[in-house]
Coordinates of N, CA and C in Angstrom, one line a residue:
M5 N -67.2 -80.3 -25.1 CA -67.6 -79.1 -24.7 C -67.6 -78.0 -26.1
L6 N -68.6 -77.1 -26.2 CA -68.7 -76.0 -27.5 C -67.8 -74.8 -26.7
S7 N -67.5 -74.8 -25.7 CA -67.1 -73.5 -25.3 C -65.8 -73.5 -24.5
K8 N -65.0 -72.5 -25.0 CA -63.5 -72.8 -24.2 C -63.6 -72.2 -22.9
H9 N -64.6 -71.5 -22.3 CA -64.7 -71.3 -21.2 C -65.7 -72.2 -20.1
N10 N -65.0 -72.6 -18.9 CA -65.7 -73.6 -18.1 C -67.0 -72.9 -17.4
S11 N -68.0 -73.8 -16.9 CA -69.1 -73.3 -16.6 C -69.0 -72.3 -15.3
I12 N -67.8 -72.3 -14.7 CA -67.8 -71.3 -13.5 C -67.6 -70.1 -13.9
Q13 N -67.2 -69.8 -15.0 CA -66.7 -68.6 -15.8 C -68.2 -68.1 -16.5
R14 N -69.0 -68.8 -17.1 CA -70.2 -68.3 -17.6 C -71.2 -68.0 -16.6
D15 N -71.1 -68.6 -15.7 CA -72.2 -68.3 -14.4 C -71.8 -66.8 -13.8
Q16 N -70.6 -66.3 -13.9 CA -70.3 -65.0 -13.4 C -71.4 -63.9 -14.0
V17 N -71.7 -63.0 -13.0 CA -72.6 -61.9 -13.4 C -71.9 -60.7 -13.1
E18 N -72.0 -59.7 -14.0 CA -71.0 -58.5 -14.1 C -72.1 -57.3 -14.1
M19 N -72.1 -56.4 -13.1 CA -73.1 -55.2 -13.0 C -72.2 -53.9 -13.4
I20 N -72.7 -53.3 -14.6 CA -72.3 -52.0 -15.0 C -73.3 -51.0 -15.5
A21 N -72.9 -49.9 -15.4 CA -73.9 -49.1 -15.8 C -73.5 -48.5 -17.2
L22 N -74.5 -48.0 -17.9 CA -74.1 -47.7 -19.0 C -73.5 -46.4 -19.2
D23 N -73.5 -45.7 -18.1 CA -72.9 -44.4 -18.0 C -71.0 -45.0 -18.0
Q24 N -70.7 -46.0 -17.4 CA -69.4 -46.3 -17.5 C -69.1 -46.8 -18.7
L25 N -69.9 -47.3 -19.7 CA -69.6 -47.4 -21.2 C -69.1 -46.3 -21.9
V26 N -69.9 -45.4 -22.1 CA -69.6 -44.1 -22.6 C -68.4 -43.0 -22.2
P27 N -67.4 -43.0 -23.0 CA -66.0 -42.0 -22.7 C -66.7 -40.8 -22.3
E28 N -66.0 -39.6 -21.3 CA -66.5 -38.7 -20.7 C -66.4 -37.7 -22.1
N29 N -65.8 -37.8 -23.1 CA -65.8 -36.9 -24.4 C -66.3 -37.2 -25.3
H30 N -67.6 -38.1 -25.3 CA -68.2 -38.7 -26.5 C -69.3 -37.9 -26.8
L31 N -69.5 -37.7 -28.2 CA -70.4 -37.0 -28.7 C -71.9 -37.1 -28.1
V32 N -72.2 -38.1 -27.7 CA -73.6 -38.3 -27.1 C -73.6 -37.5 -25.6
R33 N -72.5 -37.8 -25.2 CA -72.5 -36.5 -23.8 C -72.9 -35.1 -24.0
K34 N -72.2 -34.7 -25.0 CA -72.1 -33.4 -25.4 C -73.6 -33.1 -26.0
M35 N -74.1 -33.9 -26.7 CA -75.6 -33.9 -27.2 C -76.7 -33.7 -26.0
E36 N -76.5 -34.6 -25.0 CA -77.3 -34.8 -23.8 C -77.2 -33.5 -23.1
A37 N -76.2 -33.1 -23.0 CA -76.0 -31.5 -22.4 C -76.3 -30.4 -22.9
A38 N -76.7 -30.4 -24.5 CA -77.0 -29.4 -24.9 C -78.3 -29.4 -25.3
I39 N -79.0 -30.3 -25.5 CA -80.6 -30.6 -26.1 C -81.3 -31.2 -25.0
D40 N -82.7 -30.4 -24.9 CA -83.5 -30.7 -23.9 C -84.5 -31.6 -24.8
F41 N -84.4 -33.2 -24.2 CA -85.1 -33.9 -25.0 C -86.9 -34.2 -24.3
S42 N -87.0 -33.5 -23.6 CA -88.1 -33.4 -23.0 C -89.5 -33.0 -23.8
F43 N -89.1 -32.5 -25.2 CA -90.1 -32.3 -25.8 C -91.0 -33.6 -26.5
I44 N -89.9 -34.6 -26.3 CA -90.6 -36.1 -27.0 C -91.7 -36.4 -26.4
Y45 N -91.9 -36.1 -25.0 CA -93.4 -36.9 -24.2 C -94.6 -36.0 -24.9
D46 N -94.4 -35.1 -25.2 CA -95.6 -34.4 -25.9 C -95.9 -35.0 -27.4
L47 N -94.9 -35.3 -28.1 CA -95.1 -35.8 -29.1 C -95.7 -37.5 -29.4
V48 N -95.3 -38.2 -28.3 CA -95.6 -39.8 -28.3 C -96.7 -39.8 -27.1
E49 N -97.2 -39.0 -26.8 CA -98.4 -38.9 -25.4 C -99.4 -39.8 -25.9
E50 N -99.8 -39.7 -27.1 CA -101.1 -40.5 -27.4 C -100.7 -41.9 -27.9
T51 N -99.6 -42.3 -27.8 CA -99.3 -43.5 -28.3 C -98.9 -44.6 -26.9
Y52 N -98.7 -43.9 -26.1 CA -98.8 -44.6 -24.9 C -99.9 -44.9 -23.9
S53 N -100.3 -46.1 -23.2 CA -101.5 -46.2 -22.6 C -101.1 -45.7 -21.1
A54 N -102.1 -45.4 -20.6 CA -101.8 -45.2 -19.0 C -101.9 -46.6 -18.2
V55 N -102.4 -47.4 -18.7 CA -102.8 -48.8 -18.0 C -101.6 -50.0 -18.5
G56 N -101.5 -50.8 -17.8 CA -100.6 -51.9 -18.3 C -99.3 -51.8 -17.8
R57 N -98.5 -52.7 -18.3 CA -97.2 -52.8 -17.9 C -96.3 -51.2 -18.4
P58 N -95.3 -51.2 -17.5 CA -94.6 -50.0 -17.9 C -93.7 -50.0 -19.5
S59 N -93.8 -48.9 -19.7 CA -93.1 -49.0 -21.0 C -91.3 -48.3 -21.0
I60 N -90.8 -48.7 -22.3 CA -89.5 -48.1 -22.3 C -89.6 -46.5 -22.2
D61 N -88.9 -45.6 -21.2 CA -88.9 -44.4 -21.2 C -88.4 -43.7 -22.9
P62 N -89.9 -43.0 -23.3 CA -89.4 -42.6 -24.8 C -88.3 -41.9 -25.3
V63 N -87.7 -41.1 -24.2 CA -86.5 -40.3 -24.5 C -85.3 -41.1 -24.4
I64 N -85.4 -42.2 -23.5 CA -84.5 -43.0 -23.8 C -84.2 -44.0 -24.9
L65 N -85.4 -44.2 -25.3 CA -85.5 -44.8 -26.5 C -85.2 -44.3 -27.7

């Protein structure tokens, strides 16, 4: 066997939110509170299609 973990441990799924991974006093949280990133939508509007599969939100990206 290549793994130290048995198959039961590998098959377990853990659900977490990204919000749980970022500490409350992290710089990213301060930037998100201080800067309005909605201007990005206007900058990238021409590069996203209105049809097809949904894309990753450009602000999140």
